[in-house]
């Protein structure tokens, strides 16, 4: 028994000397990689250096994929620290974790419709309500409403760098509104044919189109059911349909008739709107495409 102890002890000493921090990486290799051989977690992100190397993460970078979520937190949430969007659902791991969603489940995402999400929307400034009426040159008021999938959508999430935004105010009972929706969904419509470049831009993701329903087929305030039915009739996958159940947008956009369109700049500033010509905003956008 004494002989066994004498044989085992030197082996243990050798192992301890080659990997004193116990992170699974030998000291010589740590030095070559610029790691700290006396620290199991060189960058302090909550993962051991050996584990990070094994999964392809950078043991000297607390946030290997640059998504805002450190590598340790990614692993804790079941995400891949080498991928900014682990489940490839269009939302970063950081944003999903911050909003209470699973970054590793593509079926659990911020918006089921895949609408954009802007994490810093609370700091962009502007009208936090829809008081008054829409004004060219001012940021469109913050509108939050249920969409066709039952999600509470914040219009300010459409704040972006380079894509204009079309606000389409419609009602289920409105004939021209139905015609425009059918056109947007791909049907031919002679009087909207000159606007086909807009439809293509929406499909190609170059323009955001947001439909806001103010009333249902009976003239009652729009609801989640209204939005769902509208989408069922005109299933344009790129278009969120929001229900203005409190007539917030209906009063905010003082249009003479519907459909009425408001053109927003990427920063949500109102670019064009004419209360007496609901289509003017579309014509302006079309001239720029």
PDB file of C-alpha atoms in Angstrom:
ATOM      1  CA  UNK A   1       0.000   0.000   0.000  1.00  0.00           C
ATOM      2  CA  UNK A   2       2.873   2.345   0.726  1.00  0.00           C
ATOM      3  CA  UNK A   3       4.413   1.591  -2.663  1.00  0.00           C
ATOM      4  CA  UNK A   4       1.143   2.522  -4.446  1.00  0.00           C
ATOM      5  CA  UNK A   5       1.050   5.853  -2.648  1.00  0.00           C
ATOM      6  CA  UNK A   6       4.626   6.626  -3.640  1.00  0.00           C
ATOM      7  CA  UNK A   7       3.850   5.880  -7.287  1.00  0.00           C
ATOM      8  CA  UNK A   8       0.627   7.900  -7.386  1.00  0.00           C
ATOM      9  CA  UNK A   9       1.818  11.062  -5.659  1.00  0.00           C
ATOM     10  CA  UNK A  10       4.331  12.152  -8.324  1.00  0.00           C
ATOM     11  CA  UNK A  11       1.685  11.699 -11.014  1.00  0.00           C
ATOM     12  CA  UNK A  12      -0.681  13.996  -9.137  1.00  0.00           C
ATOM     13  CA  UNK A  13       2.066  16.569  -8.711  1.00  0.00           C
ATOM     14  CA  UNK A  14       2.825  16.517 -12.438  1.00  0.00           C
ATOM     15  CA  UNK A  15      -0.848  17.047 -13.327  1.00  0.00           C
ATOM     16  CA  UNK A  16      -1.121  19.892 -10.836  1.00  0.00           C
ATOM     17  CA  UNK A  17       1.941  21.565 -12.278  1.00  0.00           C
ATOM     18  CA  UNK A  18       0.806  21.303 -15.912  1.00  0.00           C
ATOM     19  CA  UNK A  19      -2.697  22.682 -15.195  1.00  0.00           C
ATOM     20  CA  UNK A  20      -2.531  24.572 -11.889  1.00  0.00           C
ATOM     21  CA  UNK A  21      -5.853  26.393 -12.409  1.00  0.00           C
ATOM     22  CA  UNK A  22      -7.725  23.187 -13.280  1.00  0.00           C
ATOM     23  CA  UNK A  23      -9.448  24.586 -16.351  1.00  0.00           C
ATOM     24  CA  UNK A  24      -8.510  21.699 -18.601  1.00  0.00           C
ATOM     25  CA  UNK A  25      -5.809  23.601 -20.508  1.00  0.00           C
ATOM     26  CA  UNK A  26      -2.141  22.991 -19.797  1.00  0.00           C
ATOM     27  CA  UNK A  27      -0.098  25.979 -18.672  1.00  0.00           C
ATOM     28  CA  UNK A  28       2.142  25.891 -21.740  1.00  0.00           C
ATOM     29  CA  UNK A  29      -0.859  26.012 -24.035  1.00  0.00           C
ATOM     30  CA  UNK A  30      -2.454  28.796 -21.997  1.00  0.00           C
ATOM     31  CA  UNK A  31       0.683  30.893 -22.376  1.00  0.00           C
ATOM     32  CA  UNK A  32       0.702  30.330 -26.143  1.00  0.00           C
ATOM     33  CA  UNK A  33      -2.924  31.474 -26.329  1.00  0.00           C
ATOM     34  CA  UNK A  34      -2.389  34.492 -24.107  1.00  0.00           C
ATOM     35  CA  UNK A  35      -4.479  33.035 -21.299  1.00  0.00           C
ATOM     36  CA  UNK A  36      -3.809  33.288 -17.602  1.00  0.00           C
ATOM     37  CA  UNK A  37      -2.461  29.902 -16.419  1.00  0.00           C
ATOM     38  CA  UNK A  38      -3.346  30.848 -12.864  1.00  0.00           C
ATOM     39  CA  UNK A  39      -6.993  31.622 -13.627  1.00  0.00           C
ATOM     40  CA  UNK A  40      -9.522  29.030 -14.748  1.00  0.00           C
ATOM     41  CA  UNK A  41     -11.604  31.816 -16.336  1.00  0.00           C
ATOM     42  CA  UNK A  42      -9.241  34.281 -17.967  1.00  0.00           C
ATOM     43  CA  UNK A  43     -11.899  36.714 -19.181  1.00  0.00           C
ATOM     44  CA  UNK A  44     -14.190  36.388 -16.164  1.00  0.00           C
ATOM     45  CA  UNK A  45     -17.304  35.538 -18.147  1.00  0.00           C
ATOM     46  CA  UNK A  46     -18.315  32.593 -15.993  1.00  0.00           C
ATOM     47  CA  UNK A  47     -16.939  29.848 -18.242  1.00  0.00           C
ATOM     48  CA  UNK A  48     -13.670  28.000 -17.772  1.00  0.00           C
ATOM     49  CA  UNK A  49     -11.055  28.526 -20.471  1.00  0.00           C
ATOM     50  CA  UNK A  50     -11.071  24.842 -21.409  1.00  0.00           C
ATOM     51  CA  UNK A  51     -14.831  24.804 -21.851  1.00  0.00           C
ATOM     52  CA  UNK A  52     -14.739  27.924 -24.031  1.00  0.00           C
ATOM     53  CA  UNK A  53     -12.068  26.469 -26.286  1.00  0.00           C
ATOM     54  CA  UNK A  54     -14.038  23.237 -26.600  1.00  0.00           C
ATOM     55  CA  UNK A  55     -17.179  25.065 -27.766  1.00  0.00           C
ATOM     56  CA  UNK A  56     -15.309  27.440 -30.068  1.00  0.00           C
ATOM     57  CA  UNK A  57     -15.755  30.525 -27.890  1.00  0.00           C
ATOM     58  CA  UNK A  58     -12.998  33.033 -27.171  1.00  0.00           C
ATOM     59  CA  UNK A  59     -11.668  32.641 -23.612  1.00  0.00           C
ATOM     60  CA  UNK A  60     -10.324  36.192 -23.808  1.00  0.00           C
ATOM     61  CA  UNK A  61     -13.609  37.773 -24.854  1.00  0.00           C
ATOM     62  CA  UNK A  62     -16.536  37.943 -22.428  1.00  0.00           C
ATOM     63  CA  UNK A  63     -18.953  38.189 -25.371  1.00  0.00           C
ATOM     64  CA  UNK A  64     -17.588  36.092 -28.222  1.00  0.00           C
ATOM     65  CA  UNK A  65     -20.478  36.702 -30.653  1.00  0.00           C
ATOM     66  CA  UNK A  66     -20.927  40.381 -29.727  1.00  0.00           C
ATOM     67  CA  UNK A  67     -24.659  40.131 -29.099  1.00  0.00           C
ATOM     68  CA  UNK A  68     -24.543  41.917 -25.735  1.00  0.00           C
ATOM     69  CA  UNK A  69     -24.927  38.753 -23.663  1.00  0.00           C
ATOM     70  CA  UNK A  70     -21.744  37.431 -22.051  1.00  0.00           C
ATOM     71  CA  UNK A  71     -20.703  33.874 -22.805  1.00  0.00           C
ATOM     72  CA  UNK A  72     -21.527  32.536 -19.354  1.00  0.00           C
ATOM     73  CA  UNK A  73     -25.048  33.958 -19.492  1.00  0.00           C
ATOM     74  CA  UNK A  74     -25.533  32.455 -22.960  1.00  0.00           C
ATOM     75  CA  UNK A  75     -24.732  28.967 -21.713  1.00  0.00           C
ATOM     76  CA  UNK A  76     -26.962  29.465 -18.665  1.00  0.00           C
ATOM     77  CA  UNK A  77     -29.843  30.286 -21.017  1.00  0.00           C
ATOM     78  CA  UNK A  78     -29.154  27.378 -23.346  1.00  0.00           C
ATOM     79  CA  UNK A  79     -27.744  29.603 -26.094  1.00  0.00           C
ATOM     80  CA  UNK A  80     -24.578  29.255 -28.186  1.00  0.00           C
ATOM     81  CA  UNK A  81     -21.947  31.864 -27.231  1.00  0.00           C
ATOM     82  CA  UNK A  82     -20.570  31.780 -30.768  1.00  0.00           C
ATOM     83  CA  UNK A  83     -23.886  32.740 -32.390  1.00  0.00           C
ATOM     84  CA  UNK A  84     -25.616  36.092 -31.899  1.00  0.00           C
ATOM     85  CA  UNK A  85     -28.941  34.472 -32.787  1.00  0.00           C
ATOM     86  CA  UNK A  86     -28.759  30.863 -31.623  1.00  0.00           C
ATOM     87  CA  UNK A  87     -32.189  29.781 -32.869  1.00  0.00           C
ATOM     88  CA  UNK A  88     -32.014  31.880 -36.066  1.00  0.00           C
ATOM     89  CA  UNK A  89     -35.425  33.438 -35.439  1.00  0.00           C
ATOM     90  CA  UNK A  90     -34.336  36.972 -36.316  1.00  0.00           C
ATOM     91  CA  UNK A  91     -33.885  38.201 -32.748  1.00  0.00           C
ATOM     92  CA  UNK A  92     -30.555  38.359 -30.936  1.00  0.00           C
ATOM     93  CA  UNK A  93     -29.975  36.132 -27.919  1.00  0.00           C
ATOM     94  CA  UNK A  94     -29.567  39.248 -25.778  1.00  0.00           C
ATOM     95  CA  UNK A  95     -32.908  40.727 -26.837  1.00  0.00           C
ATOM     96  CA  UNK A  96     -34.711  37.430 -26.310  1.00  0.00           C
ATOM     97  CA  UNK A  97     -33.301  36.946 -22.826  1.00  0.00           C
ATOM     98  CA  UNK A  98     -34.063  40.561 -21.904  1.00  0.00           C
ATOM     99  CA  UNK A  99     -37.675  40.169 -23.016  1.00  0.00           C
ATOM    100  CA  UNK A 100     -38.182  36.810 -21.320  1.00  0.00           C
ATOM    101  CA  UNK A 101     -37.974  34.588 -24.393  1.00  0.00           C
ATOM    102  CA  UNK A 102     -35.951  31.427 -25.014  1.00  0.00           C
ATOM    103  CA  UNK A 103     -32.956  32.209 -27.268  1.00  0.00           C
ATOM    104  CA  UNK A 104     -32.667  28.525 -28.187  1.00  0.00           C
ATOM    105  CA  UNK A 105     -36.302  28.022 -29.280  1.00  0.00           C
ATOM    106  CA  UNK A 106     -37.277  29.435 -32.680  1.00  0.00           C
ATOM    107  CA  UNK A 107     -40.947  29.086 -31.787  1.00  0.00           C
ATOM    108  CA  UNK A 108     -40.557  31.342 -28.756  1.00  0.00           C
ATOM    109  CA  UNK A 109     -39.688  34.763 -30.120  1.00  0.00           C
ATOM    110  CA  UNK A 110     -40.424  38.381 -29.353  1.00  0.00           C
ATOM    111  CA  UNK A 111     -43.020  38.769 -32.109  1.00  0.00           C
ATOM    112  CA  UNK A 112     -44.577  35.709 -33.740  1.00  0.00           C
ATOM    113  CA  UNK A 113     -44.868  37.691 -36.956  1.00  0.00           C
ATOM    114  CA  UNK A 114     -41.133  38.355 -36.995  1.00  0.00           C
ATOM    115  CA  UNK A 115     -41.569  42.137 -36.802  1.00  0.00           C
ATOM    116  CA  UNK A 116     -38.471  44.184 -35.996  1.00  0.00           C
ATOM    117  CA  UNK A 117     -37.504  44.878 -32.401  1.00  0.00           C
ATOM    118  CA  UNK A 118     -35.609  47.962 -31.234  1.00  0.00           C
ATOM    119  CA  UNK A 119     -34.283  47.506 -27.711  1.00  0.00           C
ATOM    120  CA  UNK A 120     -33.468  51.208 -27.167  1.00  0.00           C
ATOM    121  CA  UNK A 121     -36.855  52.586 -28.193  1.00  0.00           C
ATOM    122  CA  UNK A 122     -37.442  54.125 -24.765  1.00  0.00           C
ATOM    123  CA  UNK A 123     -34.569  56.525 -25.383  1.00  0.00           C
ATOM    124  CA  UNK A 124     -35.333  57.765 -28.908  1.00  0.00           C
ATOM    125  CA  UNK A 125     -37.471  60.673 -27.681  1.00  0.00           C
ATOM    126  CA  UNK A 126     -40.608  62.159 -29.146  1.00  0.00           C
ATOM    127  CA  UNK A 127     -44.273  61.869 -28.320  1.00  0.00           C
ATOM    128  CA  UNK A 128     -44.920  59.081 -25.881  1.00  0.00           C
ATOM    129  CA  UNK A 129     -48.617  59.276 -26.642  1.00  0.00           C
ATOM    130  CA  UNK A 130     -50.965  60.008 -29.514  1.00  0.00           C
ATOM    131  CA  UNK A 131     -52.208  63.327 -28.135  1.00  0.00           C
ATOM    132  CA  UNK A 132     -52.971  65.938 -30.759  1.00  0.00           C
ATOM    133  CA  UNK A 133     -52.706  65.116 -34.457  1.00  0.00           C
ATOM    134  CA  UNK A 134     -49.959  63.792 -36.679  1.00  0.00           C
ATOM    135  CA  UNK A 135     -47.575  66.496 -37.909  1.00  0.00           C
ATOM    136  CA  UNK A 136     -45.029  66.338 -40.720  1.00  0.00           C
ATOM    137  CA  UNK A 137     -41.532  66.680 -39.263  1.00  0.00           C
ATOM    138  CA  UNK A 138     -42.470  65.272 -35.865  1.00  0.00           C
ATOM    139  CA  UNK A 139     -41.990  61.728 -34.639  1.00  0.00           C
ATOM    140  CA  UNK A 140     -45.101  59.586 -34.921  1.00  0.00           C
ATOM    141  CA  UNK A 141     -46.618  59.015 -31.482  1.00  0.00           C
ATOM    142  CA  UNK A 142     -45.985  55.777 -29.682  1.00  0.00           C
ATOM    143  CA  UNK A 143     -48.722  53.314 -30.564  1.00  0.00           C
ATOM    144  CA  UNK A 144     -48.973  49.879 -28.968  1.00  0.00           C
ATOM    145  CA  UNK A 145     -51.708  47.454 -29.987  1.00  0.00           C
ATOM    146  CA  UNK A 146     -52.496  43.779 -30.486  1.00  0.00           C
ATOM    147  CA  UNK A 147     -51.641  42.270 -33.873  1.00  0.00           C
ATOM    148  CA  UNK A 148     -53.064  39.366 -35.878  1.00  0.00           C
ATOM    149  CA  UNK A 149     -51.118  36.866 -33.757  1.00  0.00           C
ATOM    150  CA  UNK A 150     -52.245  38.288 -30.436  1.00  0.00           C
ATOM    151  CA  UNK A 151     -48.926  39.987 -29.639  1.00  0.00           C
ATOM    152  CA  UNK A 152     -48.787  43.501 -28.207  1.00  0.00           C
ATOM    153  CA  UNK A 153     -46.762  45.308 -30.880  1.00  0.00           C
ATOM    154  CA  UNK A 154     -44.951  48.585 -30.232  1.00  0.00           C
ATOM    155  CA  UNK A 155     -44.809  50.726 -33.366  1.00  0.00           C
ATOM    156  CA  UNK A 156     -41.561  52.249 -32.133  1.00  0.00           C
ATOM    157  CA  UNK A 157     -39.887  48.892 -32.640  1.00  0.00           C
ATOM    158  CA  UNK A 158     -39.856  49.798 -36.340  1.00  0.00           C
ATOM    159  CA  UNK A 159     -37.250  52.499 -35.680  1.00  0.00           C
ATOM    160  CA  UNK A 160     -34.338  51.665 -37.974  1.00  0.00           C
ATOM    161  CA  UNK A 161     -31.427  52.940 -40.049  1.00  0.00           C
ATOM    162  CA  UNK A 162     -32.628  52.995 -43.649  1.00  0.00           C
ATOM    163  CA  UNK A 163     -36.128  51.640 -44.249  1.00  0.00           C
ATOM    164  CA  UNK A 164     -39.105  53.989 -44.702  1.00  0.00           C
ATOM    165  CA  UNK A 165     -42.347  52.992 -42.998  1.00  0.00           C
ATOM    166  CA  UNK A 166     -45.864  53.180 -44.431  1.00  0.00           C
ATOM    167  CA  UNK A 167     -48.749  53.517 -41.986  1.00  0.00           C
ATOM    168  CA  UNK A 168     -51.965  52.260 -43.566  1.00  0.00           C
ATOM    169  CA  UNK A 169     -55.141  53.236 -41.699  1.00  0.00           C
ATOM    170  CA  UNK A 170     -57.997  50.996 -42.813  1.00  0.00           C
ATOM    171  CA  UNK A 171     -61.306  49.468 -41.751  1.00  0.00           C
ATOM    172  CA  UNK A 172     -62.810  46.064 -42.463  1.00  0.00           C
ATOM    173  CA  UNK A 173     -66.016  47.517 -43.935  1.00  0.00           C
ATOM    174  CA  UNK A 174     -64.116  49.820 -46.321  1.00  0.00           C
ATOM    175  CA  UNK A 175     -64.156  48.641 -49.952  1.00  0.00           C
ATOM    176  CA  UNK A 176     -61.054  50.535 -51.131  1.00  0.00           C
ATOM    177  CA  UNK A 177     -59.213  49.334 -48.011  1.00  0.00           C
ATOM    178  CA  UNK A 178     -59.959  45.741 -48.979  1.00  0.00           C
ATOM    179  CA  UNK A 179     -58.847  46.417 -52.544  1.00  0.00           C
ATOM    180  CA  UNK A 180     -55.506  47.863 -51.431  1.00  0.00           C
ATOM    181  CA  UNK A 181     -54.950  44.940 -49.053  1.00  0.00           C
ATOM    182  CA  UNK A 182     -55.665  42.484 -51.866  1.00  0.00           C
ATOM    183  CA  UNK A 183     -53.244  44.376 -54.113  1.00  0.00           C
ATOM    184  CA  UNK A 184     -50.566  44.317 -51.433  1.00  0.00           C
ATOM    185  CA  UNK A 185     -51.122  40.563 -51.140  1.00  0.00           C
ATOM    186  CA  UNK A 186     -50.418  40.156 -54.851  1.00  0.00           C
ATOM    187  CA  UNK A 187     -53.663  40.694 -56.738  1.00  0.00           C
ATOM    188  CA  UNK A 188     -53.820  42.942 -59.790  1.00  0.00           C
ATOM    189  CA  UNK A 189     -55.464  46.313 -59.279  1.00  0.00           C
ATOM    190  CA  UNK A 190     -55.454  48.729 -62.207  1.00  0.00           C
ATOM    191  CA  UNK A 191     -55.564  51.954 -60.210  1.00  0.00           C
ATOM    192  CA  UNK A 192     -52.790  50.757 -57.874  1.00  0.00           C
ATOM    193  CA  UNK A 193     -50.589  49.358 -60.626  1.00  0.00           C
ATOM    194  CA  UNK A 194     -48.354  52.472 -60.714  1.00  0.00           C
ATOM    195  CA  UNK A 195     -47.580  51.730 -57.034  1.00  0.00           C
ATOM    196  CA  UNK A 196     -46.291  48.218 -57.741  1.00  0.00           C
ATOM    197  CA  UNK A 197     -42.699  49.244 -56.925  1.00  0.00           C
ATOM    198  CA  UNK A 198     -43.878  49.830 -53.355  1.00  0.00           C
ATOM    199  CA  UNK A 199     -45.377  46.356 -53.151  1.00  0.00           C
ATOM    200  CA  UNK A 200     -42.117  44.858 -54.382  1.00  0.00           C
ATOM    201  CA  UNK A 201     -40.117  46.924 -51.873  1.00  0.00           C
ATOM    202  CA  UNK A 202     -42.323  45.655 -49.035  1.00  0.00           C
ATOM    203  CA  UNK A 203     -41.852  42.059 -50.150  1.00  0.00           C
ATOM    204  CA  UNK A 204     -38.093  42.550 -50.473  1.00  0.00           C
ATOM    205  CA  UNK A 205     -37.854  43.999 -46.980  1.00  0.00           C
ATOM    206  CA  UNK A 206     -36.832  47.453 -48.182  1.00  0.00           C
ATOM    207  CA  UNK A 207     -39.965  49.165 -46.843  1.00  0.00           C
ATOM    208  CA  UNK A 208     -42.034  48.443 -43.732  1.00  0.00           C
ATOM    209  CA  UNK A 209     -45.808  48.484 -44.206  1.00  0.00           C
ATOM    210  CA  UNK A 210     -47.950  48.578 -41.062  1.00  0.00           C
ATOM    211  CA  UNK A 211     -51.728  48.234 -41.375  1.00  0.00           C
ATOM    212  CA  UNK A 212     -53.755  49.723 -38.525  1.00  0.00           C
ATOM    213  CA  UNK A 213     -57.399  48.671 -38.441  1.00  0.00           C
ATOM    214  CA  UNK A 214     -59.763  51.180 -36.844  1.00  0.00           C
ATOM    215  CA  UNK A 215     -63.099  49.370 -37.274  1.00  0.00           C
ATOM    216  CA  UNK A 216     -64.488  45.918 -38.006  1.00  0.00           C
ATOM    217  CA  UNK A 217     -66.989  44.994 -40.711  1.00  0.00           C
ATOM    218  CA  UNK A 218     -69.895  46.361 -38.628  1.00  0.00           C
ATOM    219  CA  UNK A 219     -68.316  49.720 -37.810  1.00  0.00           C
ATOM    220  CA  UNK A 220     -67.374  48.748 -34.249  1.00  0.00           C
ATOM    221  CA  UNK A 221     -63.864  49.411 -32.889  1.00  0.00           C
ATOM    222  CA  UNK A 222     -61.327  46.965 -34.288  1.00  0.00           C
ATOM    223  CA  UNK A 223     -60.227  44.075 -32.079  1.00  0.00           C
ATOM    224  CA  UNK A 224     -57.794  41.197 -32.097  1.00  0.00           C
ATOM    225  CA  UNK A 225     -60.447  39.268 -34.034  1.00  0.00           C
ATOM    226  CA  UNK A 226     -60.567  42.033 -36.657  1.00  0.00           C
ATOM    227  CA  UNK A 227     -56.800  41.913 -37.132  1.00  0.00           C
ATOM    228  CA  UNK A 228     -56.844  38.134 -37.341  1.00  0.00           C
ATOM    229  CA  UNK A 229     -59.652  38.088 -39.888  1.00  0.00           C
ATOM    230  CA  UNK A 230     -57.964  40.745 -42.010  1.00  0.00           C
ATOM    231  CA  UNK A 231     -54.755  38.722 -42.082  1.00  0.00           C
ATOM    232  CA  UNK A 232     -56.717  35.583 -42.935  1.00  0.00           C
ATOM    233  CA  UNK A 233     -58.240  37.396 -45.919  1.00  0.00           C
ATOM    234  CA  UNK A 234     -54.982  39.075 -46.989  1.00  0.00           C
ATOM    235  CA  UNK A 235     -52.083  36.982 -45.644  1.00  0.00           C
ATOM    236  CA  UNK A 236     -49.192  39.283 -46.502  1.00  0.00           C
ATOM    237  CA  UNK A 237     -46.512  37.807 -44.249  1.00  0.00           C
ATOM    238  CA  UNK A 238     -44.461  41.004 -44.194  1.00  0.00           C
ATOM    239  CA  UNK A 239     -47.327  43.144 -42.877  1.00  0.00           C
ATOM    240  CA  UNK A 240     -48.316  43.500 -39.221  1.00  0.00           C
ATOM    241  CA  UNK A 241     -52.016  44.198 -38.729  1.00  0.00           C
ATOM    242  CA  UNK A 242     -52.675  46.179 -35.547  1.00  0.00           C
ATOM    243  CA  UNK A 243     -56.104  46.775 -34.017  1.00  0.00           C
ATOM    244  CA  UNK A 244     -56.836  50.381 -32.990  1.00  0.00           C
ATOM    245  CA  UNK A 245     -59.424  49.316 -30.423  1.00  0.00           C
ATOM    246  CA  UNK A 246     -59.455  52.710 -28.657  1.00  0.00           C
ATOM    247  CA  UNK A 247     -59.499  54.865 -31.802  1.00  0.00           C
ATOM    248  CA  UNK A 248     -56.121  56.316 -30.845  1.00  0.00           C
ATOM    249  CA  UNK A 249     -54.812  56.365 -34.408  1.00  0.00           C
ATOM    250  CA  UNK A 250     -58.236  57.197 -35.846  1.00  0.00           C
ATOM    251  CA  UNK A 251     -58.188  60.548 -34.021  1.00  0.00           C
ATOM    252  CA  UNK A 252     -54.440  61.055 -34.404  1.00  0.00           C
ATOM    253  CA  UNK A 253     -54.591  60.829 -38.208  1.00  0.00           C
ATOM    254  CA  UNK A 254     -57.294  63.357 -39.223  1.00  0.00           C
ATOM    255  CA  UNK A 255     -57.929  61.938 -42.669  1.00  0.00           C
ATOM    256  CA  UNK A 256     -60.905  62.907 -44.813  1.00  0.00           C
ATOM    257  CA  UNK A 257     -61.366  59.251 -45.767  1.00  0.00           C
ATOM    258  CA  UNK A 258     -59.812  55.814 -45.666  1.00  0.00           C
ATOM    259  CA  UNK A 259     -57.610  54.152 -46.521  1.00  0.00           C
ATOM    260  CA  UNK A 260     -55.247  56.895 -45.463  1.00  0.00           C
ATOM    261  CA  UNK A 261     -51.474  56.580 -45.619  1.00  0.00           C
ATOM    262  CA  UNK A 262     -48.736  58.244 -43.619  1.00  0.00           C
ATOM    263  CA  UNK A 263     -45.116  57.982 -44.718  1.00  0.00           C
ATOM    264  CA  UNK A 264     -42.509  57.831 -41.966  1.00  0.00           C
ATOM    265  CA  UNK A 265     -38.765  58.181 -42.206  1.00  0.00           C
ATOM    266  CA  UNK A 266     -36.708  55.329 -40.729  1.00  0.00           C
ATOM    267  CA  UNK A 267     -36.463  57.272 -37.442  1.00  0.00           C
ATOM    268  CA  UNK A 268     -40.295  57.406 -37.272  1.00  0.00           C
ATOM    269  CA  UNK A 269     -40.444  61.091 -38.172  1.00  0.00           C
ATOM    270  CA  UNK A 270     -43.507  61.872 -40.273  1.00  0.00           C
ATOM    271  CA  UNK A 271     -42.263  62.406 -43.823  1.00  0.00           C
ATOM    272  CA  UNK A 272     -45.512  62.974 -45.706  1.00  0.00           C
ATOM    273  CA  UNK A 273     -49.239  63.095 -44.981  1.00  0.00           C
ATOM    274  CA  UNK A 274     -52.102  64.953 -46.595  1.00  0.00           C
ATOM    275  CA  UNK A 275     -55.453  64.755 -44.754  1.00  0.00           C
ATOM    276  CA  UNK A 276     -57.300  65.579 -47.973  1.00  0.00           C
ATOM    277  CA  UNK A 277     -55.417  63.121 -50.173  1.00  0.00           C
ATOM    278  CA  UNK A 278     -54.880  59.831 -48.392  1.00  0.00           C
ATOM    279  CA  UNK A 279     -52.716  58.431 -51.188  1.00  0.00           C
ATOM    280  CA  UNK A 280     -50.230  61.312 -51.414  1.00  0.00           C
ATOM    281  CA  UNK A 281     -47.790  59.613 -49.037  1.00  0.00           C
ATOM    282  CA  UNK A 282     -47.692  56.532 -51.263  1.00  0.00           C
ATOM    283  CA  UNK A 283     -47.084  58.653 -54.354  1.00  0.00           C
ATOM    284  CA  UNK A 284     -44.187  60.371 -52.591  1.00  0.00           C
ATOM    285  CA  UNK A 285     -42.632  57.076 -51.586  1.00  0.00           C
ATOM    286  CA  UNK A 286     -43.178  55.592 -55.037  1.00  0.00           C
ATOM    287  CA  UNK A 287     -41.349  58.508 -56.671  1.00  0.00           C
ATOM    288  CA  UNK A 288     -38.268  57.682 -54.591  1.00  0.00           C
ATOM    289  CA  UNK A 289     -38.087  53.983 -55.368  1.00  0.00           C
TER     290      UNK A 289
END
